[in-house]
Short mmCIF file of C-alpha atoms in Angstrom, two decimals:
data_model
loop_
_atom_site.label_atom_id
_atom_site.label_comp_id
_atom_site.label_asym_id
_atom_site.label_seq_id
_atom_site.Cartn_x
_atom_site.Cartn_y
_atom_site.Cartn_z
CA MET H 232 -6.18 -4.83 31.53
CA TYR H 233 -7.52 -6.03 28.34
CA ALA H 234 -5.82 -8.15 25.64
CA GLY H 235 -8.14 -8.76 22.24
CA THR H 236 -7.22 -11.09 19.33
CA LEU H 237 -8.36 -11.13 15.74
CA SER H 238 -7.85 -13.91 13.25
CA PHE H 239 -8.59 -13.40 9.98
CA ASP H 240 -9.31 -16.25 7.45
CA LEU H 241 -8.43 -14.59 3.99
CA LEU H 242 -8.67 -16.06 0.42
CA LEU H 243 -6.48 -14.17 -1.97
CA GLY H 244 -7.43 -12.80 -5.23
CA ASP H 245 -5.37 -13.73 -8.94
CA VAL H 246 -2.39 -14.95 -7.10
CA ARG H 247 -0.41 -17.83 -8.93
CA SER H 248 2.78 -18.65 -6.27
CA LEU H 249 3.90 -18.02 -2.57
CA LYS H 250 6.31 -15.03 -4.04
CA GLU H 251 2.77 -13.05 -5.24
CA LYS H 252 1.72 -14.43 -2.31
CA ARG H 253 3.57 -12.25 -0.14
CA SER H 254 3.19 -9.42 -2.26
CA VAL H 255 -0.54 -9.34 -0.81
CA VAL H 256 -0.16 -10.44 2.33
CA ARG H 257 3.21 -7.95 3.53
CA PRO H 258 1.49 -4.67 2.76
CA ILE H 259 -1.70 -5.60 4.35
CA VAL H 260 0.35 -6.81 7.80
CA ALA H 261 2.45 -3.66 7.60
CA GLU H 262 -0.21 -1.18 7.01
CA LEU H 263 -2.52 -3.03 9.98
CA HIS H 264 0.65 -2.73 12.24
CA ARG H 265 1.18 1.12 10.88
CA LYS H 266 -2.55 2.29 11.19
CA TYR H 267 -3.41 0.71 14.26
CA ALA H 268 -0.62 -0.01 16.33
CA VAL H 269 -1.32 -3.15 17.02
CA SER H 270 0.71 -6.55 16.78
CA VAL H 271 0.26 -8.41 13.46
CA ALA H 272 1.54 -11.04 11.57
CA GLU H 273 1.02 -13.92 9.15
CA VAL H 274 -0.19 -16.93 11.35
CA GLY H 275 -1.19 -19.71 9.25
CA ASP H 276 -1.51 -21.02 5.82
CA GLN H 277 2.10 -20.61 5.08
CA ASP H 278 2.15 -23.29 2.31
CA LEU H 279 -1.25 -22.26 0.66
CA TYR H 280 -0.86 -19.60 -1.87
CA ARG H 281 -4.73 -18.58 -2.08
CA ARG H 282 -5.13 -18.92 1.58
CA ALA H 283 -3.73 -16.76 4.03
CA THR H 284 -4.82 -16.38 7.85
CA ILE H 285 -3.32 -13.09 9.78
CA GLY H 286 -3.58 -12.49 13.41
CA VAL H 287 -3.91 -9.09 15.34
CA ALA H 288 -3.22 -8.47 18.96
CA ALA H 289 -4.12 -5.39 20.93
CA VAL H 290 -3.75 -4.88 24.81
CA SER H 291 -5.95 -2.01 26.63
CA GLY H 292 -7.20 -0.42 29.63
CA ASP H 293 -10.53 0.24 28.65
CA ALA H 294 -12.54 -2.71 27.16
CA GLY H 295 -14.73 -0.33 24.83
CA HIS H 296 -11.36 1.05 23.65
CA LEU H 297 -10.19 -2.38 22.75
CA THR H 298 -13.42 -3.42 21.12
CA GLU H 299 -13.75 -0.16 19.01
CA LEU H 300 -9.99 -0.84 17.75
CA LEU H 301 -10.56 -4.33 16.88
CA ASP H 302 -13.95 -3.28 14.99
CA ARG H 303 -11.42 -0.76 12.94
CA CYS H 304 -8.97 -3.19 12.04
CA GLU H 305 -11.90 -5.74 10.90
CA ARG H 306 -13.16 -3.20 8.60
CA TRP H 307 -10.22 -2.22 7.42
CA VAL H 308 -9.11 -5.81 6.05
CA ALA H 309 -12.90 -6.36 5.06
CA ALA H 310 -12.70 -3.57 2.85
CA ARG H 311 -9.53 -4.54 1.06
CA PRO H 312 -10.01 -5.31 -2.76
CA GLU H 313 -6.96 -7.89 -3.41
CA VAL H 314 -8.56 -10.42 -0.75
CA GLU H 315 -11.83 -11.58 0.20
CA LEU H 316 -12.10 -12.16 4.22
CA LEU H 317 -13.69 -15.53 4.83
CA SER H 318 -14.39 -15.68 8.19
CA VAL H 319 -12.89 -13.56 12.14
CA ARG H 320 -12.32 -15.15 15.17
CA ARG H 321 -12.18 -12.67 18.00
CA ARG H 322 -11.33 -13.28 21.23
CA TYR H 323 -11.18 -10.98 24.51
CA HIS H 324 -8.98 -11.62 27.55
CA GLY H 325 -9.57 -9.63 30.76
CA ASP H 326 -8.20 -9.46 34.50
CA HIS H 327 -11.14 -11.78 35.17
CA ASP H 328 -9.62 -14.46 33.35
CA ASP H 329 -7.92 -17.02 35.82
#
């Protein structure tokens, strides 16, 4: 079994309030979940209206499949015109971890 996580640090475009931030972040979270069947949530910077940290997690029996899935998620977020992807942190955990 392999588990992988992504942490996206995002800069939001023309956003002036936390309400506007929610209108940008919620659709991204929902679409990642729907399109890629991953667990996803806003996990940081909730009090900053121009920044967001979104976490993604997935589990697979095949390390190659997991890498491909996380790559697709990363490309999808990077292509979003309403956000700028500042950084991505990727972690893998497998049966060999203790």
